[in-house]
Amino acid sequence: SQKIEQNSEALNIQEGKTATLTCNYTNYSPAYLQWYRQDPGRGPVFLLLIRENEKEKRKERLKVTFDTTLKQSLFHITASQPADSATYLCALDMSGATNKLIFGTGTLLAVQP
Amino acid sequence: DGGITQSPKYLFRKEGQNVTLSCEQNLNHDAMYWYRQDPGQGLRLIYYSQIVNDFQKGDIAEGYSVSREKKESFPLTVTSAQKNPTAFYLCASSRSGATSINYGYTFGSGTRLTVV
């Protein structure tokens, strides 16, 4: 079965630096890969989606890359701010029908002022 | 503003009781989902519904039941058969159609269920 691994449970960085979060998967490449932000006690919020035939996607300070050879997606937050502190989840959509996302366990990002 | 409302935010259940978690959306989304989140684990799919009066089991459906009588509502019942129900439960919805993938899922704020 498909497995997802997100790098270290927690990542601490200084304000202004670039945060890089990793999402690795096994077996087959998904049709789509999504990234969500989750704050404590809240539901996840959709951030970005990247398709299997796309190498990179950007949205403001966010950048996502997708390497189907390495079976890996990287999520970057540039010029990080303390308000970016949250848990970030990656999710795989194997079918492209968005009816069964598989979520990773998430990486807790802490941006220190 | 459109969104998903889950209630209650906190719920306590005694051993052997059934409880029902509410999920209502006014986004006009066709698809709705229930996930369970436990510490150190990713979200796990319990049930999903792509259309009214139809739903499918997810990966961990045992001990749970759902109904989808209205497009806006997708309640989840945690039955006494669920042996470890203490968890954070999340309801989500999504659009359908060719462009739906661009928007991801919209989640509610969750219900934290504790067995006492």
PDB file of C-alpha atoms in Angstrom:
ATOM      1  CA  SER A   1       0.000   0.000   0.000  1.00  0.00           C
ATOM      2  CA  GLN A   2       1.037   3.568  -0.519  1.00  0.00           C
ATOM      3  CA  LYS A   3       3.051   5.102   2.325  1.00  0.00           C
ATOM      4  CA  ILE A   4       3.953   8.719   2.951  1.00  0.00           C
ATOM      5  CA  GLU A   5       6.814  10.012   5.057  1.00  0.00           C
ATOM      6  CA  GLN A   6       7.255  13.630   6.051  1.00  0.00           C
ATOM      7  CA  ASN A   7      10.616  14.734   7.369  1.00  0.00           C
ATOM      8  CA  SER A   8      11.261  15.060  11.068  1.00  0.00           C
ATOM      9  CA  GLU A   9       8.317  15.636  13.290  1.00  0.00           C
ATOM     10  CA  ALA A  10       9.474  19.179  14.053  1.00  0.00           C
ATOM     11  CA  LEU A  11      11.496  21.810  12.218  1.00  0.00           C
ATOM     12  CA  ASN A  12      12.816  24.937  13.926  1.00  0.00           C
ATOM     13  CA  ILE A  13      14.110  27.879  11.908  1.00  0.00           C
ATOM     14  CA  GLN A  14      14.871  31.558  12.388  1.00  0.00           C
ATOM     15  CA  GLU A  15      12.550  34.253  11.083  1.00  0.00           C
ATOM     16  CA  GLY A  16      13.504  35.368   7.593  1.00  0.00           C
ATOM     17  CA  LYS A  17      15.049  32.028   6.594  1.00  0.00           C
ATOM     18  CA  THR A  18      13.594  29.580   4.093  1.00  0.00           C
ATOM     19  CA  ALA A  19      11.813  26.566   5.554  1.00  0.00           C
ATOM     20  CA  THR A  20      11.988  23.365   3.509  1.00  0.00           C
ATOM     21  CA  LEU A  21       9.670  20.484   4.293  1.00  0.00           C
ATOM     22  CA  THR A  22       9.910  17.062   2.657  1.00  0.00           C
ATOM     23  CA  CYS A  23       7.253  14.584   1.610  1.00  0.00           C
ATOM     24  CA  ASN A  24       8.410  11.169   0.395  1.00  0.00           C
ATOM     25  CA  TYR A  25       6.154   8.423  -0.884  1.00  0.00           C
ATOM     26  CA  THR A  26       6.541   4.799  -1.891  1.00  0.00           C
ATOM     27  CA  ASN A  27       5.156   2.820  -4.780  1.00  0.00           C
ATOM     28  CA  TYR A  28       3.222   4.587  -7.487  1.00  0.00           C
ATOM     29  CA  SER A  29       3.356   8.281  -8.199  1.00  0.00           C
ATOM     30  CA  PRO A  30       0.121  10.104  -7.424  1.00  0.00           C
ATOM     31  CA  ALA A  31      -1.797  12.011 -10.038  1.00  0.00           C
ATOM     32  CA  TYR A  32      -1.723  15.018  -7.731  1.00  0.00           C
ATOM     33  CA  LEU A  33       0.019  16.024  -4.552  1.00  0.00           C
ATOM     34  CA  GLN A  34      -1.478  18.590  -2.197  1.00  0.00           C
ATOM     35  CA  TRP A  35      -0.136  20.568   0.763  1.00  0.00           C
ATOM     36  CA  TYR A  36      -2.222  21.707   3.733  1.00  0.00           C
ATOM     37  CA  ARG A  37      -1.585  23.835   6.815  1.00  0.00           C
ATOM     38  CA  GLN A  38      -3.070  22.810  10.174  1.00  0.00           C
ATOM     39  CA  ASP A  39      -3.125  24.955  13.305  1.00  0.00           C
ATOM     40  CA  PRO A  40      -3.617  23.362  16.760  1.00  0.00           C
ATOM     41  CA  GLY A  41      -7.189  22.230  17.343  1.00  0.00           C
ATOM     42  CA  ARG A  42      -8.271  23.246  13.840  1.00  0.00           C
ATOM     43  CA  GLY A  43      -8.935  21.528  10.552  1.00  0.00           C
ATOM     44  CA  PRO A  44      -6.330  21.579   7.754  1.00  0.00           C
ATOM     45  CA  VAL A  45      -6.436  24.387   5.209  1.00  0.00           C
ATOM     46  CA  PHE A  46      -5.599  23.731   1.550  1.00  0.00           C
ATOM     47  CA  LEU A  47      -2.521  25.601   0.310  1.00  0.00           C
ATOM     48  CA  LEU A  48      -1.229  24.267  -2.988  1.00  0.00           C
ATOM     49  CA  LEU A  49      -1.628  21.466  -5.477  1.00  0.00           C
ATOM     50  CA  ILE A  50       0.929  20.145  -7.955  1.00  0.00           C
ATOM     51  CA  ARG A  51       0.314  17.686 -10.763  1.00  0.00           C
ATOM     52  CA  GLU A  52       2.575  14.777 -11.662  1.00  0.00           C
ATOM     53  CA  ASN A  53       3.611  16.458 -14.898  1.00  0.00           C
ATOM     54  CA  GLU A  54       4.547  19.720 -13.159  1.00  0.00           C
ATOM     55  CA  LYS A  55       7.996  20.312 -11.700  1.00  0.00           C
ATOM     56  CA  GLU A  56       7.239  23.399  -9.655  1.00  0.00           C
ATOM     57  CA  LYS A  57       4.325  25.509  -8.442  1.00  0.00           C
ATOM     58  CA  ARG A  58       4.453  28.892  -6.667  1.00  0.00           C
ATOM     59  CA  LYS A  59       1.998  30.923  -4.628  1.00  0.00           C
ATOM     60  CA  GLU A  60       3.268  34.089  -2.959  1.00  0.00           C
ATOM     61  CA  ARG A  61       6.012  32.948  -0.509  1.00  0.00           C
ATOM     62  CA  LEU A  62       5.228  29.273  -1.048  1.00  0.00           C
ATOM     63  CA  LYS A  63       6.900  26.965  -3.556  1.00  0.00           C
ATOM     64  CA  VAL A  64       6.260  23.276  -4.145  1.00  0.00           C
ATOM     65  CA  THR A  65       8.347  20.923  -6.260  1.00  0.00           C
ATOM     66  CA  PHE A  66       7.487  17.425  -7.376  1.00  0.00           C
ATOM     67  CA  ASP A  67      10.105  14.869  -8.453  1.00  0.00           C
ATOM     68  CA  THR A  68       8.503  11.610  -9.572  1.00  0.00           C
ATOM     69  CA  THR A  69      11.926  10.009 -10.051  1.00  0.00           C
ATOM     70  CA  LEU A  70      12.885  10.605  -6.421  1.00  0.00           C
ATOM     71  CA  LYS A  71       9.246  10.095  -5.335  1.00  0.00           C
ATOM     72  CA  GLN A  72       9.476  13.305  -3.384  1.00  0.00           C
ATOM     73  CA  SER A  73       7.843  16.701  -2.986  1.00  0.00           C
ATOM     74  CA  LEU A  74       9.530  19.659  -1.333  1.00  0.00           C
ATOM     75  CA  PHE A  75       7.554  22.511   0.224  1.00  0.00           C
ATOM     76  CA  HIS A  76       9.378  25.800   0.689  1.00  0.00           C
ATOM     77  CA  ILE A  77       8.340  28.888   2.653  1.00  0.00           C
ATOM     78  CA  THR A  78      10.615  31.823   1.874  1.00  0.00           C
ATOM     79  CA  ALA A  79      11.150  34.787   4.227  1.00  0.00           C
ATOM     80  CA  SER A  80       9.478  32.780   6.983  1.00  0.00           C
ATOM     81  CA  GLN A  81       7.558  34.543   9.738  1.00  0.00           C
ATOM     82  CA  PRO A  82       6.458  33.425  13.213  1.00  0.00           C
ATOM     83  CA  ALA A  83       2.889  33.388  11.833  1.00  0.00           C
ATOM     84  CA  ASP A  84       3.960  30.537   9.532  1.00  0.00           C
ATOM     85  CA  SER A  85       4.365  28.290  12.582  1.00  0.00           C
ATOM     86  CA  ALA A  86       1.961  25.367  12.148  1.00  0.00           C
ATOM     87  CA  THR A  87       1.844  21.728  11.092  1.00  0.00           C
ATOM     88  CA  TYR A  88       2.091  21.152   7.359  1.00  0.00           C
ATOM     89  CA  LEU A  89       0.554  18.058   5.797  1.00  0.00           C
ATOM     90  CA  CYS A  90       1.134  16.568   2.386  1.00  0.00           C
ATOM     91  CA  ALA A  91      -1.589  14.497   0.766  1.00  0.00           C
ATOM     92  CA  LEU A  92      -1.559  12.216  -2.250  1.00  0.00           C
ATOM     93  CA  ASP A  93      -4.412  11.850  -4.683  1.00  0.00           C
ATOM     94  CA  MET A  94      -3.747   8.580  -6.460  1.00  0.00           C
ATOM     95  CA  SER A  95      -6.773   8.572  -8.693  1.00  0.00           C
ATOM     96  CA  GLY A  96      -7.122  12.166  -9.744  1.00  0.00           C
ATOM     97  CA  ALA A  97     -10.734  11.969  -8.712  1.00  0.00           C
ATOM     98  CA  THR A  98     -10.080  13.590  -5.345  1.00  0.00           C
ATOM     99  CA  ASN A  99     -12.137  11.014  -3.570  1.00  0.00           C
ATOM    100  CA  LYS A 100      -9.488   9.363  -1.438  1.00  0.00           C
ATOM    101  CA  LEU A 101      -6.642  11.538  -0.333  1.00  0.00           C
ATOM    102  CA  ILE A 102      -3.864   9.820   1.617  1.00  0.00           C
ATOM    103  CA  PHE A 103      -2.355  12.136   4.226  1.00  0.00           C
ATOM    104  CA  GLY A 104       1.096  12.184   5.755  1.00  0.00           C
ATOM    105  CA  THR A 105       1.606  12.644   9.504  1.00  0.00           C
ATOM    106  CA  GLY A 106       2.740  16.227   9.062  1.00  0.00           C
ATOM    107  CA  THR A 107       5.757  18.321  10.005  1.00  0.00           C
ATOM    108  CA  LEU A 108       5.502  20.866  12.822  1.00  0.00           C
ATOM    109  CA  LEU A 109       7.243  24.077  11.772  1.00  0.00           C
ATOM    110  CA  ALA A 110       8.312  26.573  14.437  1.00  0.00           C
ATOM    111  CA  VAL A 111       9.635  29.930  13.233  1.00  0.00           C
ATOM    112  CA  GLN A 112      11.584  31.712  15.952  1.00  0.00           C
ATOM    113  CA  PRO A 113      11.552  35.546  16.014  1.00  0.00           C
TER     114      PRO A 113
ATOM    115  CA  ASP B   1     -19.461  33.128   4.404  1.00  0.00           C
ATOM    116  CA  GLY B   2     -19.601  29.564   3.164  1.00  0.00           C
ATOM    117  CA  GLY B   3     -17.959  26.793   5.087  1.00  0.00           C
ATOM    118  CA  ILE B   4     -18.282  23.590   7.046  1.00  0.00           C
ATOM    119  CA  THR B   5     -19.643  23.499  10.569  1.00  0.00           C
ATOM    120  CA  GLN B   6     -18.885  20.639  12.892  1.00  0.00           C
ATOM    121  CA  SER B   7     -20.596  20.246  16.230  1.00  0.00           C
ATOM    122  CA  PRO B   8     -20.039  19.826  19.033  1.00  0.00           C
ATOM    123  CA  LYS B   9     -16.423  20.938  19.382  1.00  0.00           C
ATOM    124  CA  TYR B  10     -15.904  18.643  22.387  1.00  0.00           C
ATOM    125  CA  LEU B  11     -17.856  15.461  23.106  1.00  0.00           C
ATOM    126  CA  PHE B  12     -17.619  12.986  25.949  1.00  0.00           C
ATOM    127  CA  ARG B  13     -18.932   9.468  25.586  1.00  0.00           C
ATOM    128  CA  LYS B  14     -19.472   6.807  28.153  1.00  0.00           C
ATOM    129  CA  GLU B  15     -18.472   3.243  27.442  1.00  0.00           C
ATOM    130  CA  GLY B  16     -21.156   1.435  25.431  1.00  0.00           C
ATOM    131  CA  GLN B  17     -22.871   4.566  24.148  1.00  0.00           C
ATOM    132  CA  ASN B  18     -23.430   5.613  20.557  1.00  0.00           C
ATOM    133  CA  VAL B  19     -22.757   9.260  19.737  1.00  0.00           C
ATOM    134  CA  THR B  20     -23.401  11.273  16.586  1.00  0.00           C
ATOM    135  CA  LEU B  21     -21.121  13.995  15.269  1.00  0.00           C
ATOM    136  CA  SER B  22     -22.699  16.657  13.099  1.00  0.00           C
ATOM    137  CA  CYS B  23     -21.251  18.028   9.860  1.00  0.00           C
ATOM    138  CA  GLU B  24     -23.063  20.668   7.782  1.00  0.00           C
ATOM    139  CA  GLN B  25     -21.748  22.545   4.724  1.00  0.00           C
ATOM    140  CA  ASN B  26     -23.180  25.419   2.709  1.00  0.00           C
ATOM    141  CA  LEU B  27     -20.588  25.306  -0.054  1.00  0.00           C
ATOM    142  CA  ASN B  28     -22.799  23.335  -2.437  1.00  0.00           C
ATOM    143  CA  HIS B  29     -20.121  20.645  -2.563  1.00  0.00           C
ATOM    144  CA  ASP B  30     -21.141  17.216  -3.797  1.00  0.00           C
ATOM    145  CA  ALA B  31     -18.506  15.177  -1.955  1.00  0.00           C
ATOM    146  CA  MET B  32     -18.091  14.888   1.806  1.00  0.00           C
ATOM    147  CA  TYR B  33     -15.637  12.962   3.959  1.00  0.00           C
ATOM    148  CA  TRP B  34     -14.947  11.915   7.533  1.00  0.00           C
ATOM    149  CA  TYR B  35     -11.390  11.555   8.798  1.00  0.00           C
ATOM    150  CA  ARG B  36      -9.977  10.560  12.138  1.00  0.00           C
ATOM    151  CA  GLN B  37      -6.731  12.110  13.439  1.00  0.00           C
ATOM    152  CA  ASP B  38      -4.646  10.560  16.218  1.00  0.00           C
ATOM    153  CA  PRO B  39      -1.339  11.889  17.591  1.00  0.00           C
ATOM    154  CA  GLY B  40       1.594  10.782  15.450  1.00  0.00           C
ATOM    155  CA  GLN B  41      -0.638   9.437  12.696  1.00  0.00           C
ATOM    156  CA  GLY B  42      -1.881  10.956   9.495  1.00  0.00           C
ATOM    157  CA  LEU B  43      -5.537  11.577   8.845  1.00  0.00           C
ATOM    158  CA  ARG B  44      -7.315   8.282   8.225  1.00  0.00           C
ATOM    159  CA  LEU B  45     -10.425   8.067   6.083  1.00  0.00           C
ATOM    160  CA  ILE B  46     -13.524   6.652   7.774  1.00  0.00           C
ATOM    161  CA  TYR B  47     -16.290   7.167   5.198  1.00  0.00           C
ATOM    162  CA  TYR B  48     -16.892   9.306   2.149  1.00  0.00           C
ATOM    163  CA  SER B  49     -19.859  10.262   0.022  1.00  0.00           C
ATOM    164  CA  GLN B  50     -19.747  11.578  -3.517  1.00  0.00           C
ATOM    165  CA  ILE B  51     -23.457  12.129  -3.911  1.00  0.00           C
ATOM    166  CA  VAL B  52     -26.645  12.235  -1.869  1.00  0.00           C
ATOM    167  CA  ASN B  53     -27.935   8.830  -0.709  1.00  0.00           C
ATOM    168  CA  ASP B  54     -24.635   7.145  -1.499  1.00  0.00           C
ATOM    169  CA  PHE B  55     -21.497   6.594   0.588  1.00  0.00           C
ATOM    170  CA  GLN B  56     -18.497   4.274   0.704  1.00  0.00           C
ATOM    171  CA  LYS B  57     -16.328   2.858   3.444  1.00  0.00           C
ATOM    172  CA  GLY B  58     -12.873   4.265   3.898  1.00  0.00           C
ATOM    173  CA  ASP B  59      -9.881   2.561   5.442  1.00  0.00           C
ATOM    174  CA  ILE B  60     -11.162   2.390   9.039  1.00  0.00           C
ATOM    175  CA  ALA B  61     -14.985   2.170   8.786  1.00  0.00           C
ATOM    176  CA  GLU B  62     -15.494  -0.528  11.428  1.00  0.00           C
ATOM    177  CA  GLY B  63     -17.493   0.772  14.382  1.00  0.00           C
ATOM    178  CA  TYR B  64     -18.770   3.824  12.502  1.00  0.00           C
ATOM    179  CA  SER B  65     -21.873   4.591  10.452  1.00  0.00           C
ATOM    180  CA  VAL B  66     -22.960   7.531   8.285  1.00  0.00           C
ATOM    181  CA  SER B  67     -25.918   8.800   6.311  1.00  0.00           C
ATOM    182  CA  ARG B  68     -26.232  11.268   3.431  1.00  0.00           C
ATOM    183  CA  GLU B  69     -29.900  12.180   3.154  1.00  0.00           C
ATOM    184  CA  LYS B  70     -29.200  15.800   2.242  1.00  0.00           C
ATOM    185  CA  LYS B  71     -26.423  17.366   0.213  1.00  0.00           C
ATOM    186  CA  GLU B  72     -25.557  19.698   3.065  1.00  0.00           C
ATOM    187  CA  SER B  73     -25.327  17.130   5.855  1.00  0.00           C
ATOM    188  CA  PHE B  74     -23.109  14.105   6.528  1.00  0.00           C
ATOM    189  CA  PRO B  75     -23.440  12.992  10.179  1.00  0.00           C
ATOM    190  CA  LEU B  76     -21.109  10.368  11.649  1.00  0.00           C
ATOM    191  CA  THR B  77     -22.223   7.944  14.350  1.00  0.00           C
ATOM    192  CA  VAL B  78     -19.557   6.397  16.534  1.00  0.00           C
ATOM    193  CA  THR B  79     -21.049   3.162  17.773  1.00  0.00           C
ATOM    194  CA  SER B  80     -20.225   1.088  20.830  1.00  0.00           C
ATOM    195  CA  ALA B  81     -18.474  -1.335  18.469  1.00  0.00           C
ATOM    196  CA  GLN B  82     -15.659   1.174  17.970  1.00  0.00           C
ATOM    197  CA  LYS B  83     -13.121   0.011  20.544  1.00  0.00           C
ATOM    198  CA  ASN B  84     -10.884   3.055  20.607  1.00  0.00           C
ATOM    199  CA  PRO B  85     -13.020   6.074  19.719  1.00  0.00           C
ATOM    200  CA  THR B  86     -11.042   8.767  21.513  1.00  0.00           C
ATOM    201  CA  ALA B  87      -9.687  10.965  18.716  1.00  0.00           C
ATOM    202  CA  PHE B  88     -10.037  14.213  16.781  1.00  0.00           C
ATOM    203  CA  TYR B  89     -12.658  13.843  14.038  1.00  0.00           C
ATOM    204  CA  LEU B  90     -12.559  15.993  10.931  1.00  0.00           C
ATOM    205  CA  CYS B  91     -15.248  16.451   8.310  1.00  0.00           C
ATOM    206  CA  ALA B  92     -14.365  17.752   4.849  1.00  0.00           C
ATOM    207  CA  SER B  93     -16.040  18.508   1.561  1.00  0.00           C
ATOM    208  CA  SER B  94     -14.908  19.053  -1.999  1.00  0.00           C
ATOM    209  CA  ARG B  95     -16.225  20.103  -5.367  1.00  0.00           C
ATOM    210  CA  SER B  96     -16.794  17.623  -8.120  1.00  0.00           C
ATOM    211  CA  GLY B  97     -16.131  17.964 -11.812  1.00  0.00           C
ATOM    212  CA  ALA B  98     -13.141  18.604 -13.986  1.00  0.00           C
ATOM    213  CA  THR B  99     -11.806  21.629 -12.094  1.00  0.00           C
ATOM    214  CA  SER B 100     -12.443  20.313  -8.597  1.00  0.00           C
ATOM    215  CA  ILE B 101      -8.892  19.159  -8.080  1.00  0.00           C
ATOM    216  CA  ASN B 102      -7.649  22.754  -8.084  1.00  0.00           C
ATOM    217  CA  TYR B 103      -9.431  23.563  -4.850  1.00  0.00           C
ATOM    218  CA  GLY B 104      -8.505  20.714  -2.526  1.00  0.00           C
ATOM    219  CA  TYR B 105     -10.636  19.824   0.452  1.00  0.00           C
ATOM    220  CA  THR B 106     -12.394  22.255   2.790  1.00  0.00           C
ATOM    221  CA  PHE B 107     -12.263  21.024   6.369  1.00  0.00           C
ATOM    222  CA  GLY B 108     -14.375  21.807   9.395  1.00  0.00           C
ATOM    223  CA  SER B 109     -12.848  22.742  12.747  1.00  0.00           C
ATOM    224  CA  GLY B 110     -13.178  19.234  14.107  1.00  0.00           C
ATOM    225  CA  THR B 111     -14.812  17.453  17.045  1.00  0.00           C
ATOM    226  CA  ARG B 112     -12.671  16.082  19.838  1.00  0.00           C
ATOM    227  CA  LEU B 113     -14.294  12.921  21.210  1.00  0.00           C
ATOM    228  CA  THR B 114     -13.223  11.499  24.548  1.00  0.00           C
ATOM    229  CA  VAL B 115     -14.414   8.277  26.138  1.00  0.00           C
ATOM    230  CA  VAL B 116     -14.930   8.627  29.882  1.00  0.00           C
TER     231      VAL B 116
END
